[in-house]
mmCIF file of C-alpha atoms in Angstrom:
data_model
loop_
_atom_site.group_PDB
_atom_site.id
_atom_site.type_symbol
_atom_site.label_atom_id
_atom_site.label_comp_id
_atom_site.label_asym_id
_atom_site.label_seq_id
_atom_site.Cartn_x
_atom_site.Cartn_y
_atom_site.Cartn_z
ATOM 1 C CA MET Y 3 -47.801 -4.419 17.051
ATOM 2 C CA GLN Y 4 -48.948 -2.689 13.852
ATOM 3 C CA SER Y 5 -46.384 -1.489 11.351
ATOM 4 C CA ILE Y 6 -45.512 2.218 11.362
ATOM 5 C CA ASP Y 7 -47.193 2.872 7.981
ATOM 6 C CA LYS Y 8 -50.518 1.557 9.352
ATOM 7 C CA LEU Y 9 -50.434 4.087 12.196
ATOM 8 C CA PHE Y 10 -49.135 7.128 10.316
ATOM 9 C CA VAL Y 11 -51.307 10.236 9.795
ATOM 10 C CA ASN Y 12 -50.860 13.848 8.699
ATOM 11 C CA ARG Y 13 -47.282 13.880 7.513
ATOM 12 C CA GLU Y 14 -48.054 13.706 3.795
ATOM 13 C CA LYS Y 15 -45.994 16.760 2.877
ATOM 14 C CA GLN Y 16 -42.834 15.449 4.493
ATOM 15 C CA THR Y 17 -43.193 11.888 3.222
ATOM 16 C CA ALA Y 18 -44.081 12.969 -0.334
ATOM 17 C CA GLY Y 19 -41.037 15.238 -0.403
ATOM 18 C CA PHE Y 20 -38.841 12.454 0.890
ATOM 19 C CA ILE Y 21 -40.006 10.058 -1.826
ATOM 20 C CA LYS Y 22 -39.255 12.729 -4.469
ATOM 21 C CA MET Y 23 -35.744 13.034 -3.047
ATOM 22 C CA LEU Y 24 -35.221 9.261 -3.228
ATOM 23 C CA GLN Y 25 -36.458 9.164 -6.819
ATOM 24 C CA GLY Y 26 -34.295 12.115 -7.907
ATOM 25 C CA GLN Y 27 -37.312 14.261 -8.800
ATOM 26 C CA THR Y 28 -35.913 17.238 -6.914
ATOM 27 C CA PRO Y 29 -32.412 18.698 -6.447
ATOM 28 C CA LYS Y 30 -32.976 18.652 -2.699
ATOM 29 C CA ARG Y 31 -30.720 16.119 -1.003
ATOM 30 C CA ILE Y 32 -30.955 17.030 2.675
ATOM 31 C CA MET Y 33 -34.163 17.215 4.705
ATOM 32 C CA MET Y 34 -34.105 19.076 8.033
ATOM 33 C CA ILE Y 35 -37.010 18.277 10.362
ATOM 34 C CA GLU Y 36 -37.019 20.676 13.328
ATOM 35 C CA ALA Y 37 -39.797 20.436 15.896
ATOM 36 C CA SER Y 38 -40.331 20.462 19.618
ATOM 37 C CA GLY Y 39 -40.750 17.309 21.699
ATOM 38 C CA GLY Y 40 -43.703 14.997 21.250
ATOM 39 C CA LEU Y 41 -44.584 16.052 17.682
ATOM 40 C CA GLY Y 42 -43.509 12.800 16.080
ATOM 41 C CA LYS Y 43 -40.020 13.427 14.657
ATOM 42 C CA SER Y 44 -38.853 9.885 15.353
ATOM 43 C CA TRP Y 45 -42.226 8.586 14.133
ATOM 44 C CA THR Y 46 -41.687 10.413 10.846
ATOM 45 C CA VAL Y 47 -38.133 9.062 10.551
ATOM 46 C CA GLU Y 48 -39.356 5.509 11.106
ATOM 47 C CA PHE Y 49 -42.003 5.928 8.422
ATOM 48 C CA MET Y 50 -39.344 7.117 5.976
ATOM 49 C CA ARG Y 51 -37.152 4.169 6.890
ATOM 50 C CA ALA Y 52 -40.099 1.859 6.238
ATOM 51 C CA GLU Y 53 -40.449 3.470 2.805
ATOM 52 C CA CYS Y 54 -36.793 2.734 2.128
ATOM 53 C CA GLN Y 55 -37.384 -0.890 3.100
ATOM 54 C CA ARG Y 56 -40.345 -1.083 0.736
ATOM 55 C CA GLN Y 57 -38.248 0.220 -2.130
ATOM 56 C CA GLY Y 58 -35.174 -1.870 -1.236
ATOM 57 C CA ILE Y 59 -33.090 1.241 -0.579
ATOM 58 C CA PRO Y 60 -30.116 0.815 1.791
ATOM 59 C CA ASN Y 61 -30.430 3.079 4.821
ATOM 60 C CA ALA Y 62 -28.744 3.681 8.123
ATOM 61 C CA GLU Y 63 -30.157 5.368 11.225
ATOM 62 C CA ILE Y 64 -28.034 7.097 13.843
ATOM 63 C CA ASP Y 65 -30.189 8.140 16.789
ATOM 64 C CA PHE Y 66 -28.215 10.342 19.156
ATOM 65 C CA ALA Y 67 -30.669 9.477 21.932
ATOM 66 C CA ASP Y 68 -29.120 5.996 22.032
ATOM 67 C CA SER Y 69 -26.905 5.082 24.953
ATOM 68 C CA ILE Y 70 -23.964 4.761 22.567
ATOM 69 C CA VAL Y 71 -21.477 7.609 22.642
ATOM 70 C CA PHE Y 72 -21.106 8.324 18.948
ATOM 71 C CA ASP Y 73 -17.474 9.198 18.462
ATOM 72 C CA PHE Y 74 -16.042 9.245 14.950
ATOM 73 C CA LEU Y 75 -15.526 5.500 14.638
ATOM 74 C CA ALA Y 76 -18.788 4.461 16.328
ATOM 75 C CA LEU Y 77 -20.687 6.700 13.886
ATOM 76 C CA LEU Y 78 -19.090 5.189 10.795
ATOM 77 C CA ARG Y 79 -19.467 1.666 12.119
ATOM 78 C CA ARG Y 80 -23.179 2.203 12.733
ATOM 79 C CA ALA Y 81 -23.597 3.565 9.211
ATOM 80 C CA ARG Y 82 -21.671 0.626 7.729
ATOM 81 C CA ASP Y 83 -23.803 -1.884 9.640
ATOM 82 C CA GLY Y 84 -26.988 -0.166 8.499
ATOM 83 C CA PHE Y 85 -26.039 -0.147 4.828
ATOM 84 C CA GLY Y 86 -24.688 -3.693 4.926
ATOM 85 C CA VAL Y 87 -21.197 -4.767 5.974
ATOM 86 C CA ALA Y 88 -20.583 -6.698 2.758
ATOM 87 C CA ALA Y 89 -20.355 -3.443 0.806
ATOM 88 C CA PHE Y 90 -17.805 -1.968 3.222
ATOM 89 C CA ASN Y 91 -15.051 -4.595 3.317
ATOM 90 C CA LEU Y 92 -12.425 -2.016 2.367
ATOM 91 C CA PHE Y 93 -13.525 0.210 5.267
ATOM 92 C CA THR Y 94 -13.558 -2.710 7.716
ATOM 93 C CA GLN Y 95 -10.080 -3.719 6.587
ATOM 94 C CA ALA Y 96 -8.880 -0.159 7.209
ATOM 95 C CA ILE Y 97 -10.356 -0.337 10.728
ATOM 96 C CA ASN Y 98 -8.556 -3.584 11.421
ATOM 97 C CA GLU Y 99 -5.287 -2.092 10.269
ATOM 98 C CA VAL Y 100 -5.679 1.085 12.279
ATOM 99 C CA THR Y 101 -7.037 -0.324 15.543
ATOM 100 C CA GLN Y 102 -4.017 -2.311 16.743
ATOM 101 C CA PRO Y 103 -3.535 -3.715 20.278
ATOM 102 C CA THR Y 104 -3.085 -1.152 22.995
ATOM 103 C CA VAL Y 105 0.426 0.290 23.314
ATOM 104 C CA ARG Y 106 1.433 2.113 26.444
ATOM 105 C CA ILE Y 107 4.923 3.541 26.815
ATOM 106 C CA GLU Y 108 5.998 5.115 30.070
ATOM 107 C CA THR Y 109 7.887 8.373 29.975
ATOM 108 C CA GLY Y 110 11.633 8.061 30.192
ATOM 109 C CA VAL Y 111 14.400 6.673 28.022
ATOM 110 C CA ALA Y 112 13.165 4.454 25.222
ATOM 111 C CA ASN Y 113 14.610 3.036 22.035
ATOM 112 C CA THR Y 114 13.416 1.208 18.956
ATOM 113 C CA ASN Y 115 14.424 -2.270 20.205
ATOM 114 C CA ALA Y 116 12.616 -1.776 23.512
ATOM 115 C CA ILE Y 117 9.442 -0.712 21.688
ATOM 116 C CA ASN Y 118 9.593 -3.656 19.272
ATOM 117 C CA ASN Y 119 10.195 -6.045 22.148
ATOM 118 C CA LEU Y 120 7.131 -4.629 23.884
ATOM 119 C CA LEU Y 121 5.000 -5.122 20.799
ATOM 120 C CA GLY Y 122 6.279 -8.609 20.022
ATOM 121 C CA GLN Y 123 7.573 -10.033 16.772
ATOM 122 C CA SER Y 124 4.237 -9.884 14.953
ATOM 123 C CA ASN Y 125 3.337 -6.352 15.973
ATOM 124 C CA THR Y 126 6.290 -4.144 15.132
ATOM 125 C CA PHE Y 127 5.901 -0.733 13.573
ATOM 126 C CA SER Y 128 7.382 -1.927 10.284
ATOM 127 C CA GLY Y 129 5.025 -1.022 7.452
ATOM 128 C CA SER Y 130 3.195 1.494 9.615
ATOM 129 C CA ASN Y 131 2.862 5.168 8.800
ATOM 130 C CA VAL Y 132 3.865 5.914 12.389
ATOM 131 C CA ASN Y 133 7.545 6.592 12.795
ATOM 132 C CA VAL Y 134 9.159 4.919 15.797
ATOM 133 C CA GLY Y 135 11.044 8.093 16.496
ATOM 134 C CA GLU Y 136 7.707 9.859 16.908
ATOM 135 C CA VAL Y 137 6.610 7.195 19.372
ATOM 136 C CA VAL Y 138 9.766 7.690 21.415
ATOM 137 C CA ALA Y 139 9.056 11.400 21.383
ATOM 138 C CA GLY Y 140 5.704 10.745 22.976
ATOM 139 C CA ASN Y 141 3.279 10.719 19.995
ATOM 140 C CA VAL Y 142 1.793 7.324 20.848
ATOM 141 C CA ILE Y 143 -1.383 5.929 19.257
ATOM 142 C CA LYS Y 144 -3.342 3.994 21.897
ATOM 143 C CA ASP Y 145 -6.221 1.712 21.061
ATOM 144 C CA ASN Y 146 -8.734 0.810 23.740
ATOM 145 C CA SER Y 147 -11.224 -1.898 22.764
ATOM 146 C CA PHE Y 148 -10.846 -0.976 19.125
ATOM 147 C CA VAL Y 149 -11.496 2.713 19.685
ATOM 148 C CA ILE Y 150 -8.847 5.003 18.283
ATOM 149 C CA ASN Y 151 -7.103 7.215 20.775
ATOM 150 C CA ALA Y 152 -4.175 9.380 19.771
ATOM 151 C CA ASP Y 153 -2.148 11.596 22.027
ATOM 152 C CA ASN Y 154 -1.136 13.594 18.985
ATOM 153 C CA ALA Y 155 -3.967 15.468 17.226
ATOM 154 C CA VAL Y 156 -2.195 15.317 13.859
ATOM 155 C CA VAL Y 157 -1.805 11.550 14.042
ATOM 156 C CA ARG Y 158 -5.417 11.118 15.109
ATOM 157 C CA GLN Y 159 -6.661 13.260 12.247
ATOM 158 C CA ALA Y 160 -4.514 11.341 9.770
ATOM 159 C CA LEU Y 161 -6.049 8.074 10.927
ATOM 160 C CA GLN Y 162 -9.564 9.476 10.745
ATOM 161 C CA ASP Y 163 -8.902 10.825 7.251
ATOM 162 C CA ARG Y 164 -7.726 7.363 6.154
ATOM 163 C CA LEU Y 165 -10.855 5.735 7.555
ATOM 164 C CA SER Y 166 -13.140 8.378 6.057
ATOM 165 C CA GLY Y 167 -11.482 7.919 2.679
ATOM 166 C CA ALA Y 168 -12.095 4.164 2.803
ATOM 167 C CA PHE Y 169 -15.685 4.714 3.959
ATOM 168 C CA PHE Y 170 -16.493 7.135 1.134
ATOM 169 C CA GLU Y 171 -14.863 4.842 -1.421
ATOM 170 C CA CYS Y 172 -17.244 2.076 -0.342
ATOM 171 C CA LEU Y 173 -20.135 4.499 -0.244
ATOM 172 C CA ALA Y 174 -19.465 5.667 -3.801
ATOM 173 C CA ALA Y 175 -19.435 2.083 -5.051
ATOM 174 C CA LEU Y 176 -22.730 1.389 -3.314
ATOM 175 C CA THR Y 177 -24.445 4.541 -4.624
ATOM 176 C CA SER Y 178 -23.430 3.644 -8.179
ATOM 177 C CA GLN Y 179 -26.092 0.940 -7.880
ATOM 178 C CA GLY Y 180 -28.862 3.274 -6.651
ATOM 179 C CA PRO Y 181 -29.832 5.707 -3.882
ATOM 180 C CA LEU Y 182 -29.215 5.299 -0.189
ATOM 181 C CA CYS Y 183 -30.251 7.303 2.853
ATOM 182 C CA PHE Y 184 -28.718 8.459 6.121
ATOM 183 C CA PHE Y 185 -31.081 9.224 9.023
ATOM 184 C CA PHE Y 186 -29.791 11.303 11.934
ATOM 185 C CA ASP Y 187 -32.399 11.469 14.701
ATOM 186 C CA THR Y 188 -32.411 13.461 17.983
ATOM 187 C CA TYR Y 189 -29.808 15.779 16.487
ATOM 188 C CA ASP Y 190 -30.084 18.106 19.514
ATOM 189 C CA LYS Y 191 -27.999 15.465 21.338
ATOM 190 C CA VAL Y 192 -25.330 15.082 18.637
ATOM 191 C CA THR Y 193 -21.794 14.505 19.861
ATOM 192 C CA VAL Y 194 -18.924 16.815 18.919
ATOM 193 C CA GLU Y 195 -17.109 14.190 16.829
ATOM 194 C CA ALA Y 196 -20.270 13.081 15.022
ATOM 195 C CA GLU Y 197 -21.182 16.656 14.135
ATOM 196 C CA ALA Y 198 -17.639 17.378 12.954
ATOM 197 C CA TRP Y 199 -17.791 14.422 10.529
ATOM 198 C CA LEU Y 200 -21.292 15.240 9.355
ATOM 199 C CA MET Y 201 -20.647 18.948 8.791
ATOM 200 C CA GLY Y 202 -17.024 18.638 7.715
ATOM 201 C CA GLN Y 203 -17.165 15.589 5.478
ATOM 202 C CA LEU Y 204 -20.523 14.019 4.595
ATOM 203 C CA LEU Y 205 -22.571 17.101 3.802
ATOM 204 C CA PRO Y 206 -19.794 18.952 1.923
ATOM 205 C CA GLN Y 207 -19.225 15.884 -0.274
ATOM 206 C CA ILE Y 208 -22.900 15.900 -1.161
ATOM 207 C CA ARG Y 209 -22.877 19.676 -1.774
ATOM 208 C CA ASP Y 210 -19.814 19.496 -3.995
ATOM 209 C CA GLY Y 211 -21.169 16.557 -6.013
ATOM 210 C CA LEU Y 212 -18.423 14.173 -4.891
ATOM 211 C CA ILE Y 213 -20.952 11.537 -3.919
ATOM 212 C CA LYS Y 214 -24.219 10.991 -5.757
ATOM 213 C CA ASN Y 215 -27.514 9.308 -4.924
ATOM 214 C CA VAL Y 216 -27.282 10.103 -1.214
ATOM 215 C CA VAL Y 217 -30.233 11.479 0.768
ATOM 216 C CA VAL Y 218 -29.773 12.747 4.329
ATOM 217 C CA VAL Y 219 -32.579 13.282 6.852
ATOM 218 C CA ILE Y 220 -31.736 15.196 10.042
ATOM 219 C CA ALA Y 221 -34.421 15.438 12.752
ATOM 220 C CA GLY Y 222 -34.307 17.066 16.149
ATOM 221 C CA ARG Y 223 -35.432 19.854 18.410
ATOM 222 C CA SER Y 224 -32.555 21.716 16.805
ATOM 223 C CA VAL Y 225 -30.843 21.057 13.475
ATOM 224 C CA PRO Y 226 -27.739 22.449 11.778
ATOM 225 C CA LYS Y 227 -27.896 26.077 10.731
ATOM 226 C CA LEU Y 228 -26.406 26.317 7.239
ATOM 227 C CA ASP Y 229 -25.973 29.453 5.152
ATOM 228 C CA SER Y 230 -27.558 30.315 1.796
ATOM 229 C CA GLN Y 231 -25.053 28.334 -0.278
ATOM 230 C CA TRP Y 232 -26.885 25.203 0.866
ATOM 231 C CA ASP Y 233 -30.402 26.372 -0.011
ATOM 232 C CA HIS Y 234 -30.588 24.474 -3.304
ATOM 233 C CA LEU Y 235 -29.929 21.203 -1.450
ATOM 234 C CA ILE Y 236 -31.946 21.584 1.744
ATOM 235 C CA ALA Y 237 -35.635 20.993 2.371
ATOM 236 C CA ARG Y 238 -36.525 22.535 5.732
ATOM 237 C CA THR Y 239 -39.717 21.525 7.491
ATOM 238 C CA GLY Y 240 -41.380 21.403 10.864
ATOM 239 C CA LEU Y 241 -44.181 19.252 12.262
ATOM 240 C CA ASP Y 242 -47.592 20.603 13.265
ATOM 241 C CA LEU Y 243 -49.908 19.473 15.993
ATOM 242 C CA LEU Y 244 -52.594 17.072 14.795
ATOM 243 C CA SER Y 245 -55.973 18.573 14.041
ATOM 244 C CA GLU Y 246 -59.149 17.030 15.430
ATOM 245 C CA PRO Y 247 -59.965 15.222 12.129
ATOM 246 C CA HIS Y 248 -56.452 13.720 12.129
ATOM 247 C CA VAL Y 249 -56.873 12.681 15.754
ATOM 248 C CA LYS Y 250 -60.118 10.916 14.785
ATOM 249 C CA GLU Y 251 -58.389 9.252 11.812
ATOM 250 C CA TYR Y 252 -55.608 8.003 14.071
ATOM 251 C CA LEU Y 253 -57.861 6.755 16.866
ATOM 252 C CA VAL Y 254 -60.625 5.176 14.785
ATOM 253 C CA GLN Y 255 -58.985 4.094 11.527
ATOM 254 C CA ARG Y 256 -55.469 3.379 12.779
ATOM 255 C CA ARG Y 257 -55.998 2.159 16.319
ATOM 256 C CA GLY Y 258 -59.506 0.737 16.110
ATOM 257 C CA LEU Y 259 -61.257 2.745 18.844
ATOM 258 C CA ASP Y 260 -65.000 3.297 18.651
ATOM 259 C CA ASP Y 261 -66.104 6.379 16.741
ATOM 260 C CA ASP Y 262 -67.500 8.111 19.804
ATOM 261 C CA PRO Y 263 -67.466 11.914 19.235
ATOM 262 C CA ASN Y 264 -67.238 12.621 22.964
ATOM 263 C CA VAL Y 265 -64.247 10.331 23.394
ATOM 264 C CA ILE Y 266 -62.551 11.713 20.288
ATOM 265 C CA LYS Y 267 -62.997 15.291 21.465
ATOM 266 C CA ALA Y 268 -61.781 14.458 24.977
ATOM 267 C CA LEU Y 269 -58.651 12.769 23.665
ATOM 268 C CA PHE Y 270 -58.016 15.617 21.229
ATOM 269 C CA GLN Y 271 -58.254 18.141 24.027
ATOM 270 C CA GLY Y 272 -56.284 15.992 26.439
ATOM 271 C CA SER Y 273 -53.433 15.419 23.985
ATOM 272 C CA THR Y 274 -53.579 18.964 22.492
ATOM 273 C CA GLY Y 275 -52.846 17.226 19.187
ATOM 274 C CA GLN Y 276 -49.412 15.971 20.216
ATOM 275 C CA PRO Y 277 -48.842 12.632 18.449
ATOM 276 C CA GLN Y 278 -46.708 11.131 21.222
ATOM 277 C CA LEU Y 279 -49.185 11.944 23.982
ATOM 278 C CA LEU Y 280 -52.127 10.855 21.831
ATOM 279 C CA ALA Y 281 -50.485 7.501 21.215
ATOM 280 C CA MET Y 282 -49.938 6.998 24.936
ATOM 281 C CA LEU Y 283 -53.596 7.783 25.672
ATOM 282 C CA ALA Y 284 -54.730 5.374 22.963
ATOM 283 C CA ASP Y 285 -52.421 2.679 24.331
ATOM 284 C CA ASN Y 286 -53.907 3.078 27.799
ATOM 285 C CA ILE Y 287 -57.482 2.795 26.516
ATOM 286 C CA LEU Y 288 -56.732 -0.286 24.426
ATOM 287 C CA ARG Y 289 -54.849 -1.906 27.297
ATOM 288 C CA SER Y 290 -57.776 -1.262 29.646
ATOM 289 C CA GLN Y 291 -60.242 -2.692 27.129
ATOM 290 C CA ALA Y 292 -58.147 -5.794 26.611
ATOM 291 C CA SER Y 293 -57.828 -6.478 30.321
ATOM 292 C CA GLY Y 294 -61.509 -5.781 31.062
ATOM 293 C CA GLY Y 295 -60.731 -2.765 33.222
ATOM 294 C CA ASP Y 296 -59.052 -2.548 36.608
ATOM 295 C CA ASP Y 297 -58.768 -5.746 38.640
ATOM 296 C CA ASP Y 298 -61.214 -5.983 41.517
ATOM 297 C CA TRP Y 299 -58.500 -6.517 44.081
ATOM 298 C CA LEU Y 300 -60.027 -4.676 47.071
#
């Protein structure tokens, strides 16, 4: 399998702009790539990630097409793992303190001793920000396989704020050493909690200068619609269909097909210049050539 940079064609504008953002040669910090299906959004994201790898720049990709349901904590964990867990010990410690064993308290009469007996000697509420009286009243924090669940919205928000604070503290320490990049792909499938964190915390901190050296790439069939106060930070771009010369470059130079004008034209017309469809057609041709054609099984 060839590397993504060996296959890439006709995205020079986007990739050149991205490299300028990484090198601090432009005030733009957020790139929005909005395009319909099959035009190579994920392909472009992977090329940019490969560029980060070449330059030794920490990066994290969150693809909302994944089977993972990206709630608040899953999103931050994926970012931490992408950037490197060693730089996020404070954040991980905060997770371990917040995600305690599951506590379930039935409705009815309850008291402090009964609750502490339920938790056991090593898991009392002493030292916790949660007041036992609040638990008796029904504001119980429940953890299920290390996923935070809170019956009380205020408590849940307080826990998320604590985790976000720890995450951004680690992020600031990491960016003091150089740039890093977030990639959010298939944004049209973003979850409510992920979008709330992105729009309510990450992007505003970049806009307000609270975190430096951070580049964000958001790609999808739809992307966030931000007002004019963000214009100085955002680079908006789409992706065009490939022209026939770019189709030829991809098929002949990148994939190694014969330079047959009739074949090139047929594949250009058949794919209509869509990178995803063109790649599938090229794969089929190469697979057929490698196998010697269809088996004579009749």
